[in-house]
Amino acid sequence: MTSPAELYTTHRELLDRAVTATAARDYWSAYPESPSKSVYGEEAAPTGDRAFTSLLGQPFALDVPGAVGSVSTERSPYGIELGISYPKADPLALIAAARAATPGWRAAGPTGRAGVAAEILSRLHARVFELAHAVQHTTGQAFVMAFQAGGTHALDRGLEAVACALAATTRLPSESRWTKGQLELAKTATVTGRGVGLVIGCTTFPTWNGFPGLFASLVTGNPVIVKPHPGAVLPLAITVQICREVLAEAGLNPDVVTLAAEEPGDGVAATLATHPDVRIVDFTGSSEFGDWLEANARQAVVYTEKAGLNTVVLDSTADYQGLLRNLAFSLSLYSGQMCTTPQNLLIPRDGIDTDAGHRDVEQFAADLGAALDKLLGDPRRAAGTLGAIVNDGVFARLTEAGTAPGVVHPSTAIADEQFPGATIRTPLVSRLDAADEKTYTREWFGPVSFLITTDSTEHSLRIFTETVRAHGALSALVHSTSPDVLESAREAALDAGVHLSENLTGGVFVNQTAAFSDLHGTGANPAATASLTDDWFVAGRFFTLQSRRPV
Amino acid sequence: MTSPAELYTTHRELLDRAVTATAARDYWSAYPESPSKSVYGEEAAPTGDRAFTSLLGQPFALDVPGAVGSVSTERSPYGIELGISYPKADPLALIAAARAATPGWRAAGPTGRAGVAAEILSRLHARVFELAHAVQHTTGQAFVMAFQAGGTHALDRGLEAVACALAATTRLPSESRWTKGQLELAKTATVTGRGVGLVIGCTTFPTWNGFPGLFASLVTGNPVIVKPHPGAVLPLAITVQICREVLAEAGLNPDVVTLAAEEPGDGVAATLATHPDVRIVDFTGSSEFGDWLEANARQAVVYTEKAGLNTVVLDSTADYQGLLRNLAFSLSLYSGQMCTTPQNLLIPRDGIDTDAGHRDVEQFAADLGAALDKLLGDPRRAAGTLGAIVNDGVFARLTEAGTAPGVVHPSTAIADEQFPGATIRTPLVSRLDAADEKTYTREWFGPVSFLITTDSTEHSLRIFTETVRAHGALSALVHSTSPDVLESAREAALDAGVHLSENLTGGVFVNQTAAFSDLHGTGANPAATASLTDDWFVAGRFFTLQSRRPV
């Protein structure tokens, strides 16, 4: 047995460094993002591959308290047979188990819990190749992206949440002395969790979006029930398996973390989220269910990340080719199935000034289409960028968008030689006018974007602010060579309540945020009530209770 | 004009010290609590007295945007004529004014706003004698208590909120640099307020309970509408007057802070609290309206401090006389009209062991009654401790409690020679059995307490946990010489979600909490969703928005 305190000692250097990084906001990462042999050694990739393959067609090895039968609900967007089954959850049994595990978890204290969390992250990292395959074959992310976004970057986001939670729960001293003249008191402050935490996973980023809530709730003293999307169970099942293993080895009740797998339509998320004992809900997914949770999970603090109208304001540029390359990649990465992929590209009717001369809207549309075709011209490289279409909903929207008259870059199918059954499509770009707001104020999650003509950049900025205030956004981008326009764009982004990227023409993309530096989501617009990871994200998960006595 | 930045420079040493104190949690106070001449000089008291007297019978000098007529709603619990009138608020005009004032307030930045807040506190302190009279003649607190709880301690709580908000809004650097290989980004983080703040004042502690929300919202970048209780307008009107004066002198729009005075029954609090632009609500008062706000002000973050069943668990003591003196004072201070006054005193049926021998329940009741009579035997000193009954609701409950058969210490009237019109009453103590939960699970705000016989200390602790979990509490006290019982009481308090005091027999009382050391309220039981002042209390009031650009 390795106690929580011992695990804290083991990982203390990493945790201290992580806490420092959350305050500095410069570049820092604890988990190397390159899956190359030079970093992970010769054996890591084949071992991970074998580990993943051995899971296929089998019941997944996981104890779940009170499980009733099993479910098998996943299908790979790459067309391979998965056939993995999981214990089917009984929601009330999970809640009872979580409650029973709470006192011991509270007693472990903030540093002990952070030690356990760091050990869990370390073991997840040791299985990162296996995890990457699991992410690839549930989400449709291409392997390298699954390794990064679903593996190492998710671990960074998890560690960031651990660090923020550890800092917040140790900000007040656990023991203090109060002396006022002759009066002297000894005081104790104890962190107690809010109650049972529920993490509702999504189908596109089960780990990247799931880890922050999981680890923030854990370190602040709460047990957590992990409810994966039926389409992406495996990455979170591996996570829960490791959590329970580490908890048990540390002498703690493993029911601090459990898995709530279900059949599609069982409604377990809604049942759990509205139970009186569930006091924290983390959700990533559709605006519809997110809004429902915010309105109905009244007994809980609800952290949501939903969807929105990610916007690009095109005014002018000093690097037109860079702009096109960068934007084409942003639209293509994981087939636009990121909550941060740009949807609405606003461009003045008169066109934009560039270092390659003035470009009218028609020319810009053609140039962007050409940049997409160049990026995606080689099917093999294209597949590595696009990944696969995750589900029929995305495919249906893409098909619907393809019937519109203004399509300037149609979506085409790409074949993947490794996975012939994969559904891979290039992005569609369609032209609209500012007046077509009925179309572009709807969210078209997937590889669908609109090039929208406006009266002027000022008009673009107004549409940006108004649509994001009303419908939300997780990202925004402006291209301009004018300091005045950039300043106006910054003010517009503050008014809209969204983070802003400016003039990205190189290797940083608007859809990417870096743990320990970029916040993800703001809380200030309808797309999210959470920001990864700020004080608000962790402060709602615990209470500080004091006792005091004369000395 | 003195700019916000200059005000920050002026007050920087104080602010730095205050931030340090919020982390250390030892004794610290910025505003001397003794109203003596040796501290405040010969002239302070008479000047404050004259300033207060000059307000009587006059329209209060305060601009309120869009005011419609005036209201005059206060009556002194000490029986003197007040006759002060205030501009009557038009809620929509106040919201429009607050919104118009927001951009300039955002631009002042965290340190500028903290500078303005510190200047406001400084000017409130300069008028603390006047403020104390205002508190005395609206709440019924005796003068010295009004000077402390309504004056200097309220200022300490205000400064604590400023410090917590300043620390939270400056935790992330406003400028940072991100370098990853060849990629380099400059990043800016801007704090933006959540929206219009609303502070709903109470009639017993308008400043002590009002300042934390006011200053936390201000420093985090929000305009604030202050809605005083119609019975206690003056202390907050003085506050708003000073806020507007400081804002204007700093070149800012004074509508960052406005007053919403109303006739009783106008329902302005409900109108404002549910307006889409009001995004933060701070409330102190009845559980009924607090629960209503939590359920209905859905567009806002709602911080409430309501009421509960403050409990004392009597097991044993090594200082029986100290216990009796301390408890008698806690029941008597401000006639039990504190949200922290003990109501339910749980005692085993077999009595308790003390340094003065075993005491059965009847003896204990008699001894507590004698301690109350001794404390309150001299009418002049009694008036100074008891203060006056604030309103008819308290009086009605006291009358109702007096008709019960188990009264062991009846409430009696005390005459005040300085204020013959004052309504002053001693505390009532009534005996109940553990089975009489219908009576003691109701909150009897005012000088009414119950001595409740239980089967054992274990039974007492169970009742303590169950009733506080269900109905809430803001304070709890245990008396025991047994380390095991104390440990059980600490666990029970953690389970109940309430702060605990142990064996208070000297000059520290369960109803008092010290800013910068004791948290007030926990959020962990139904009596409050807020804790003064933790990260949660400030983190919900702002967002951090980033922008980033290649270097």
PDB file of C-alpha atoms in Angstrom, chain A residues 110-343:
ATOM      1  CA  PRO A 110      -6.067  18.207  -0.313  1.00  0.00           C
ATOM      2  CA  THR A 111      -2.448  17.145  -0.687  1.00  0.00           C
ATOM      3  CA  GLY A 112      -3.240  13.450  -0.303  1.00  0.00           C
ATOM      4  CA  ARG A 113      -5.943  13.721  -2.938  1.00  0.00           C
ATOM      5  CA  ALA A 114      -3.594  15.627  -5.261  1.00  0.00           C
ATOM      6  CA  GLY A 115      -1.042  12.847  -4.775  1.00  0.00           C
ATOM      7  CA  VAL A 116      -3.615  10.224  -5.767  1.00  0.00           C
ATOM      8  CA  ALA A 117      -4.646  12.329  -8.782  1.00  0.00           C
ATOM      9  CA  ALA A 118      -1.044  12.757  -9.928  1.00  0.00           C
ATOM     10  CA  GLU A 119      -0.515   8.993  -9.674  1.00  0.00           C
ATOM     11  CA  ILE A 120      -3.633   8.410 -11.782  1.00  0.00           C
ATOM     12  CA  LEU A 121      -2.306  10.819 -14.417  1.00  0.00           C
ATOM     13  CA  SER A 122       1.053   9.083 -14.341  1.00  0.00           C
ATOM     14  CA  ARG A 123      -0.541   5.683 -15.003  1.00  0.00           C
ATOM     15  CA  LEU A 124      -2.751   7.117 -17.736  1.00  0.00           C
ATOM     16  CA  HIS A 125       0.405   8.481 -19.308  1.00  0.00           C
ATOM     17  CA  ALA A 126       2.008   5.043 -19.125  1.00  0.00           C
ATOM     18  CA  ARG A 127      -0.931   3.744 -21.186  1.00  0.00           C
ATOM     19  CA  VAL A 128      -1.146   6.743 -23.516  1.00  0.00           C
ATOM     20  CA  PHE A 129      -0.730   4.756 -26.759  1.00  0.00           C
ATOM     21  CA  GLU A 130      -3.559   2.431 -25.749  1.00  0.00           C
ATOM     22  CA  LEU A 131      -5.617   5.476 -24.749  1.00  0.00           C
ATOM     23  CA  ALA A 132      -4.902   7.094 -28.120  1.00  0.00           C
ATOM     24  CA  HIS A 133      -6.242   4.060 -29.989  1.00  0.00           C
ATOM     25  CA  ALA A 134      -9.306   4.127 -27.752  1.00  0.00           C
ATOM     26  CA  VAL A 135      -9.858   7.813 -28.547  1.00  0.00           C
ATOM     27  CA  GLN A 136      -9.249   7.295 -32.272  1.00  0.00           C
ATOM     28  CA  HIS A 137     -11.758   4.479 -32.585  1.00  0.00           C
ATOM     29  CA  THR A 138     -14.527   6.176 -30.639  1.00  0.00           C
ATOM     30  CA  THR A 139     -14.175   9.813 -31.694  1.00  0.00           C
ATOM     31  CA  GLY A 140     -12.814   9.460 -35.223  1.00  0.00           C
ATOM     32  CA  GLN A 141      -9.738  11.564 -34.454  1.00  0.00           C
ATOM     33  CA  ALA A 142      -6.752  10.539 -36.544  1.00  0.00           C
ATOM     34  CA  PHE A 143      -4.123   8.680 -34.510  1.00  0.00           C
ATOM     35  CA  VAL A 144      -1.632  11.491 -33.950  1.00  0.00           C
ATOM     36  CA  MET A 145      -4.382  13.893 -32.960  1.00  0.00           C
ATOM     37  CA  ALA A 146      -5.915  11.247 -30.683  1.00  0.00           C
ATOM     38  CA  PHE A 147      -2.464  10.794 -29.088  1.00  0.00           C
ATOM     39  CA  GLN A 148      -2.176  14.523 -28.496  1.00  0.00           C
ATOM     40  CA  ALA A 149      -5.666  15.952 -27.958  1.00  0.00           C
ATOM     41  CA  GLY A 150      -6.990  12.740 -26.465  1.00  0.00           C
ATOM     42  CA  GLY A 151      -3.783  11.769 -24.680  1.00  0.00           C
ATOM     43  CA  THR A 152      -1.007  14.114 -23.669  1.00  0.00           C
ATOM     44  CA  HIS A 153      -2.921  17.385 -23.990  1.00  0.00           C
ATOM     45  CA  ALA A 154      -5.818  15.861 -22.062  1.00  0.00           C
ATOM     46  CA  LEU A 155      -3.352  14.837 -19.366  1.00  0.00           C
ATOM     47  CA  ASP A 156      -2.019  18.402 -19.302  1.00  0.00           C
ATOM     48  CA  ARG A 157      -5.586  19.709 -18.871  1.00  0.00           C
ATOM     49  CA  GLY A 158      -6.124  17.141 -16.125  1.00  0.00           C
ATOM     50  CA  LEU A 159      -2.938  18.153 -14.329  1.00  0.00           C
ATOM     51  CA  GLU A 160      -3.900  21.803 -14.705  1.00  0.00           C
ATOM     52  CA  ALA A 161      -7.199  21.068 -12.929  1.00  0.00           C
ATOM     53  CA  VAL A 162      -5.328  19.183 -10.195  1.00  0.00           C
ATOM     54  CA  ALA A 163      -2.994  22.147  -9.741  1.00  0.00           C
ATOM     55  CA  CYS A 164      -5.818  24.711  -9.636  1.00  0.00           C
ATOM     56  CA  ALA A 165      -7.785  22.598  -7.172  1.00  0.00           C
ATOM     57  CA  LEU A 166      -4.737  21.990  -4.990  1.00  0.00           C
ATOM     58  CA  ALA A 167      -3.891  25.704  -4.935  1.00  0.00           C
ATOM     59  CA  ALA A 168      -7.478  26.656  -4.104  1.00  0.00           C
ATOM     60  CA  THR A 169      -7.887  24.085  -1.337  1.00  0.00           C
ATOM     61  CA  THR A 170      -4.612  24.970   0.350  1.00  0.00           C
ATOM     62  CA  ARG A 171      -4.895  28.745   0.064  1.00  0.00           C
ATOM     63  CA  LEU A 172      -6.201  29.006   3.649  1.00  0.00           C
ATOM     64  CA  PRO A 173      -3.933  27.419   6.250  1.00  0.00           C
ATOM     65  CA  SER A 174      -5.388  24.264   7.783  1.00  0.00           C
ATOM     66  CA  GLU A 175      -4.174  25.421  11.201  1.00  0.00           C
ATOM     67  CA  SER A 176      -3.882  29.004  12.402  1.00  0.00           C
ATOM     68  CA  ARG A 177      -3.559  30.942  15.629  1.00  0.00           C
ATOM     69  CA  TRP A 178      -5.591  34.053  16.448  1.00  0.00           C
ATOM     70  CA  THR A 179      -4.340  36.336  19.204  1.00  0.00           C
ATOM     71  CA  LYS A 180      -6.073  39.536  20.285  1.00  0.00           C
ATOM     72  CA  GLY A 181      -4.795  40.890  23.557  1.00  0.00           C
ATOM     73  CA  GLN A 182      -5.433  38.210  26.189  1.00  0.00           C
ATOM     74  CA  LEU A 183      -7.653  36.208  23.842  1.00  0.00           C
ATOM     75  CA  GLU A 184      -6.047  33.364  21.974  1.00  0.00           C
ATOM     76  CA  LEU A 185      -7.723  30.803  19.742  1.00  0.00           C
ATOM     77  CA  ALA A 186      -6.428  27.864  17.750  1.00  0.00           C
ATOM     78  CA  LYS A 187      -8.300  27.425  14.492  1.00  0.00           C
ATOM     79  CA  THR A 188      -8.641  24.500  12.112  1.00  0.00           C
ATOM     80  CA  ALA A 189      -9.888  24.758   8.529  1.00  0.00           C
ATOM     81  CA  THR A 190     -11.115  21.592   6.801  1.00  0.00           C
ATOM     82  CA  VAL A 191     -11.933  21.317   3.117  1.00  0.00           C
ATOM     83  CA  THR A 192     -15.073  19.293   2.440  1.00  0.00           C
ATOM     84  CA  GLY A 193     -16.396  18.403  -0.972  1.00  0.00           C
ATOM     85  CA  ARG A 194     -19.779  19.680  -2.103  1.00  0.00           C
ATOM     86  CA  GLY A 195     -21.151  16.187  -2.717  1.00  0.00           C
ATOM     87  CA  VAL A 196     -21.224  13.583  -5.437  1.00  0.00           C
ATOM     88  CA  GLY A 197     -19.738  14.808  -8.717  1.00  0.00           C
ATOM     89  CA  LEU A 198     -21.044  13.739 -12.118  1.00  0.00           C
ATOM     90  CA  VAL A 199     -18.946  14.023 -15.272  1.00  0.00           C
ATOM     91  CA  ILE A 200     -20.958  13.663 -18.469  1.00  0.00           C
ATOM     92  CA  GLY A 201     -18.585  12.852 -21.310  1.00  0.00           C
ATOM     93  CA  CYS A 202     -18.918  13.816 -24.941  1.00  0.00           C
ATOM     94  CA  THR A 203     -18.329  11.776 -28.060  1.00  0.00           C
ATOM     95  CA  THR A 204     -15.606  13.906 -29.658  1.00  0.00           C
ATOM     96  CA  PHE A 205     -13.231  14.740 -26.770  1.00  0.00           C
ATOM     97  CA  PRO A 206     -14.084  12.320 -23.957  1.00  0.00           C
ATOM     98  CA  THR A 207     -10.756  12.745 -22.160  1.00  0.00           C
ATOM     99  CA  TRP A 208      -9.734  16.314 -23.008  1.00  0.00           C
ATOM    100  CA  ASN A 209     -13.115  17.622 -21.927  1.00  0.00           C
ATOM    101  CA  GLY A 210     -13.703  15.008 -19.242  1.00  0.00           C
ATOM    102  CA  PHE A 211     -10.454  15.156 -17.267  1.00  0.00           C
ATOM    103  CA  PRO A 212     -10.740  18.744 -15.955  1.00  0.00           C
ATOM    104  CA  GLY A 213     -14.070  18.163 -14.190  1.00  0.00           C
ATOM    105  CA  LEU A 214     -13.042  14.709 -13.004  1.00  0.00           C
ATOM    106  CA  PHE A 215      -9.773  15.859 -11.444  1.00  0.00           C
ATOM    107  CA  ALA A 216     -11.125  19.157 -10.117  1.00  0.00           C
ATOM    108  CA  SER A 217     -13.922  17.320  -8.298  1.00  0.00           C
ATOM    109  CA  LEU A 218     -11.595  14.644  -6.983  1.00  0.00           C
ATOM    110  CA  VAL A 219      -8.928  16.945  -5.567  1.00  0.00           C
ATOM    111  CA  THR A 220     -11.543  19.139  -3.887  1.00  0.00           C
ATOM    112  CA  GLY A 221     -12.842  16.085  -2.006  1.00  0.00           C
ATOM    113  CA  ASN A 222     -15.729  14.713  -4.040  1.00  0.00           C
ATOM    114  CA  PRO A 223     -16.436  11.226  -5.343  1.00  0.00           C
ATOM    115  CA  VAL A 224     -17.146  11.220  -9.083  1.00  0.00           C
ATOM    116  CA  ILE A 225     -19.486   9.191 -11.261  1.00  0.00           C
ATOM    117  CA  VAL A 226     -18.241   9.234 -14.857  1.00  0.00           C
ATOM    118  CA  LYS A 227     -21.089   8.954 -17.385  1.00  0.00           C
ATOM    119  CA  PRO A 228     -19.520   8.438 -20.823  1.00  0.00           C
ATOM    120  CA  HIS A 229     -21.309   9.077 -24.089  1.00  0.00           C
ATOM    121  CA  PRO A 230     -22.490   5.675 -25.351  1.00  0.00           C
ATOM    122  CA  GLY A 231     -20.400   6.296 -28.467  1.00  0.00           C
ATOM    123  CA  ALA A 232     -17.148   6.963 -26.585  1.00  0.00           C
ATOM    124  CA  VAL A 233     -17.001   4.763 -23.503  1.00  0.00           C
ATOM    125  CA  LEU A 234     -13.581   3.152 -23.777  1.00  0.00           C
ATOM    126  CA  PRO A 235     -11.316   6.162 -23.129  1.00  0.00           C
ATOM    127  CA  LEU A 236     -13.216   6.940 -19.916  1.00  0.00           C
ATOM    128  CA  ALA A 237     -13.527   3.275 -18.945  1.00  0.00           C
ATOM    129  CA  ILE A 238      -9.723   3.020 -19.072  1.00  0.00           C
ATOM    130  CA  THR A 239      -9.568   6.186 -16.985  1.00  0.00           C
ATOM    131  CA  VAL A 240     -11.973   4.860 -14.357  1.00  0.00           C
ATOM    132  CA  GLN A 241     -10.163   1.525 -14.291  1.00  0.00           C
ATOM    133  CA  ILE A 242      -6.904   3.295 -13.460  1.00  0.00           C
ATOM    134  CA  CYS A 243      -8.572   5.567 -10.897  1.00  0.00           C
ATOM    135  CA  ARG A 244     -10.011   2.589  -9.028  1.00  0.00           C
ATOM    136  CA  GLU A 245      -6.711   0.711  -9.177  1.00  0.00           C
ATOM    137  CA  VAL A 246      -4.791   3.643  -7.689  1.00  0.00           C
ATOM    138  CA  LEU A 247      -7.449   4.314  -5.041  1.00  0.00           C
ATOM    139  CA  ALA A 248      -7.472   0.702  -3.891  1.00  0.00           C
ATOM    140  CA  GLU A 249      -3.681   0.549  -3.765  1.00  0.00           C
ATOM    141  CA  ALA A 250      -3.700   3.680  -1.638  1.00  0.00           C
ATOM    142  CA  GLY A 251      -5.998   1.990   0.874  1.00  0.00           C
ATOM    143  CA  LEU A 252      -9.028   4.020  -0.205  1.00  0.00           C
ATOM    144  CA  ASN A 253     -12.482   2.937  -1.283  1.00  0.00           C
ATOM    145  CA  PRO A 254     -12.323   2.581  -5.092  1.00  0.00           C
ATOM    146  CA  ASP A 255     -15.944   3.740  -5.349  1.00  0.00           C
ATOM    147  CA  VAL A 256     -14.607   7.288  -5.168  1.00  0.00           C
ATOM    148  CA  VAL A 257     -14.691   6.883  -8.983  1.00  0.00           C
ATOM    149  CA  THR A 258     -17.240   4.783 -10.853  1.00  0.00           C
ATOM    150  CA  LEU A 259     -18.451   4.390 -14.428  1.00  0.00           C
ATOM    151  CA  ALA A 260     -22.076   4.807 -15.497  1.00  0.00           C
ATOM    152  CA  ALA A 261     -22.304   3.084 -18.872  1.00  0.00           C
ATOM    153  CA  GLU A 262     -25.769   2.915 -20.420  1.00  0.00           C
ATOM    154  CA  GLU A 263     -27.717   2.110 -23.564  1.00  0.00           C
ATOM    155  CA  PRO A 264     -28.388   5.150 -25.765  1.00  0.00           C
ATOM    156  CA  GLY A 265     -31.654   6.647 -24.579  1.00  0.00           C
ATOM    157  CA  ASP A 266     -31.497   5.256 -21.035  1.00  0.00           C
ATOM    158  CA  GLY A 267     -31.321   8.832 -19.774  1.00  0.00           C
ATOM    159  CA  VAL A 268     -28.873   8.002 -16.985  1.00  0.00           C
ATOM    160  CA  ALA A 269     -27.271  11.454 -17.242  1.00  0.00           C
ATOM    161  CA  ALA A 270     -30.575  13.187 -16.524  1.00  0.00           C
ATOM    162  CA  THR A 271     -31.415  10.780 -13.708  1.00  0.00           C
ATOM    163  CA  LEU A 272     -28.063  11.293 -12.029  1.00  0.00           C
ATOM    164  CA  ALA A 273     -27.842  15.026 -12.676  1.00  0.00           C
ATOM    165  CA  THR A 274     -31.099  15.751 -10.889  1.00  0.00           C
ATOM    166  CA  HIS A 275     -30.551  13.444  -7.912  1.00  0.00           C
ATOM    167  CA  PRO A 276     -30.385  15.366  -4.594  1.00  0.00           C
ATOM    168  CA  ASP A 277     -27.020  13.845  -3.690  1.00  0.00           C
ATOM    169  CA  VAL A 278     -25.365  14.868  -6.957  1.00  0.00           C
ATOM    170  CA  ARG A 279     -24.047  18.348  -6.207  1.00  0.00           C
ATOM    171  CA  ILE A 280     -21.611  18.943  -9.087  1.00  0.00           C
ATOM    172  CA  VAL A 281     -22.257  18.344 -12.785  1.00  0.00           C
ATOM    173  CA  ASP A 282     -19.652  18.696 -15.519  1.00  0.00           C
ATOM    174  CA  PHE A 283     -21.026  18.458 -19.020  1.00  0.00           C
ATOM    175  CA  THR A 284     -19.623  18.779 -22.506  1.00  0.00           C
ATOM    176  CA  GLY A 285     -21.959  18.411 -25.440  1.00  0.00           C
ATOM    177  CA  SER A 286     -24.973  19.869 -27.154  1.00  0.00           C
ATOM    178  CA  SER A 287     -26.427  23.232 -26.211  1.00  0.00           C
ATOM    179  CA  GLU A 288     -29.803  21.591 -25.929  1.00  0.00           C
ATOM    180  CA  PHE A 289     -28.902  19.151 -23.145  1.00  0.00           C
ATOM    181  CA  GLY A 290     -26.495  21.631 -21.554  1.00  0.00           C
ATOM    182  CA  ASP A 291     -29.252  24.209 -21.289  1.00  0.00           C
ATOM    183  CA  TRP A 292     -31.552  21.532 -19.878  1.00  0.00           C
ATOM    184  CA  LEU A 293     -28.988  20.663 -17.197  1.00  0.00           C
ATOM    185  CA  GLU A 294     -28.498  24.310 -16.260  1.00  0.00           C
ATOM    186  CA  ALA A 295     -32.262  24.685 -15.872  1.00  0.00           C
ATOM    187  CA  ASN A 296     -32.986  21.393 -14.127  1.00  0.00           C
ATOM    188  CA  ALA A 297     -29.984  20.244 -12.096  1.00  0.00           C
ATOM    189  CA  ARG A 298     -30.888  22.886  -9.542  1.00  0.00           C
ATOM    190  CA  GLN A 299     -29.361  21.131  -6.543  1.00  0.00           C
ATOM    191  CA  ALA A 300     -25.959  21.109  -8.236  1.00  0.00           C
ATOM    192  CA  VAL A 301     -23.296  23.481  -9.456  1.00  0.00           C
ATOM    193  CA  VAL A 302     -23.381  22.955 -13.226  1.00  0.00           C
ATOM    194  CA  TYR A 303     -20.292  23.484 -15.364  1.00  0.00           C
ATOM    195  CA  THR A 304     -21.155  23.223 -19.043  1.00  0.00           C
ATOM    196  CA  GLU A 305     -19.305  23.511 -22.287  1.00  0.00           C
ATOM    197  CA  LYS A 306     -21.760  23.595 -25.152  1.00  0.00           C
ATOM    198  CA  ALA A 307     -21.622  24.958 -28.673  1.00  0.00           C
ATOM    199  CA  GLY A 308     -21.589  28.298 -30.401  1.00  0.00           C
ATOM    200  CA  LEU A 309     -20.859  30.402 -33.437  1.00  0.00           C
ATOM    201  CA  ASN A 310     -17.101  30.575 -33.711  1.00  0.00           C
ATOM    202  CA  THR A 311     -16.334  33.603 -35.786  1.00  0.00           C
ATOM    203  CA  VAL A 312     -13.526  34.944 -37.973  1.00  0.00           C
ATOM    204  CA  VAL A 313     -13.452  38.644 -38.822  1.00  0.00           C
ATOM    205  CA  LEU A 314     -11.495  39.220 -42.044  1.00  0.00           C
ATOM    206  CA  ASP A 315     -10.348  42.825 -42.466  1.00  0.00           C
ATOM    207  CA  SER A 316      -6.846  42.791 -43.990  1.00  0.00           C
ATOM    208  CA  THR A 317      -3.598  40.883 -43.719  1.00  0.00           C
ATOM    209  CA  ALA A 318       0.122  41.236 -44.264  1.00  0.00           C
ATOM    210  CA  ASP A 319       0.492  37.496 -44.948  1.00  0.00           C
ATOM    211  CA  TYR A 320      -2.261  36.333 -47.254  1.00  0.00           C
ATOM    212  CA  GLN A 321      -0.784  32.919 -47.968  1.00  0.00           C
ATOM    213  CA  GLY A 322      -0.242  32.361 -44.246  1.00  0.00           C
ATOM    214  CA  LEU A 323      -3.814  33.360 -43.529  1.00  0.00           C
ATOM    215  CA  LEU A 324      -5.159  30.935 -46.125  1.00  0.00           C
ATOM    216  CA  ARG A 325      -2.955  28.046 -44.989  1.00  0.00           C
ATOM    217  CA  ASN A 326      -3.778  28.633 -41.338  1.00  0.00           C
ATOM    218  CA  LEU A 327      -7.508  28.995 -41.907  1.00  0.00           C
ATOM    219  CA  ALA A 328      -7.689  25.982 -44.232  1.00  0.00           C
ATOM    220  CA  PHE A 329      -6.043  23.863 -41.554  1.00  0.00           C
ATOM    221  CA  SER A 330      -8.405  25.179 -38.865  1.00  0.00           C
ATOM    222  CA  LEU A 331     -11.425  24.250 -40.978  1.00  0.00           C
ATOM    223  CA  SER A 332     -10.004  20.817 -41.804  1.00  0.00           C
ATOM    224  CA  LEU A 333      -8.606  19.606 -38.495  1.00  0.00           C
ATOM    225  CA  TYR A 334     -10.758  16.692 -37.265  1.00  0.00           C
ATOM    226  CA  SER A 335     -13.312  17.617 -39.957  1.00  0.00           C
ATOM    227  CA  GLY A 336     -14.380  20.698 -38.034  1.00  0.00           C
ATOM    228  CA  GLN A 337     -15.721  18.521 -35.238  1.00  0.00           C
ATOM    229  CA  MET A 338     -14.115  20.709 -32.593  1.00  0.00           C
ATOM    230  CA  CYS A 339     -16.088  23.065 -30.373  1.00  0.00           C
ATOM    231  CA  THR A 340     -13.541  25.684 -31.449  1.00  0.00           C
ATOM    232  CA  THR A 341     -13.686  25.259 -35.254  1.00  0.00           C
ATOM    233  CA  PRO A 342     -14.598  28.517 -37.052  1.00  0.00           C
ATOM    234  CA  GLN A 343     -18.054  28.501 -38.589  1.00  0.00           C
TER     235      GLN A 343
END
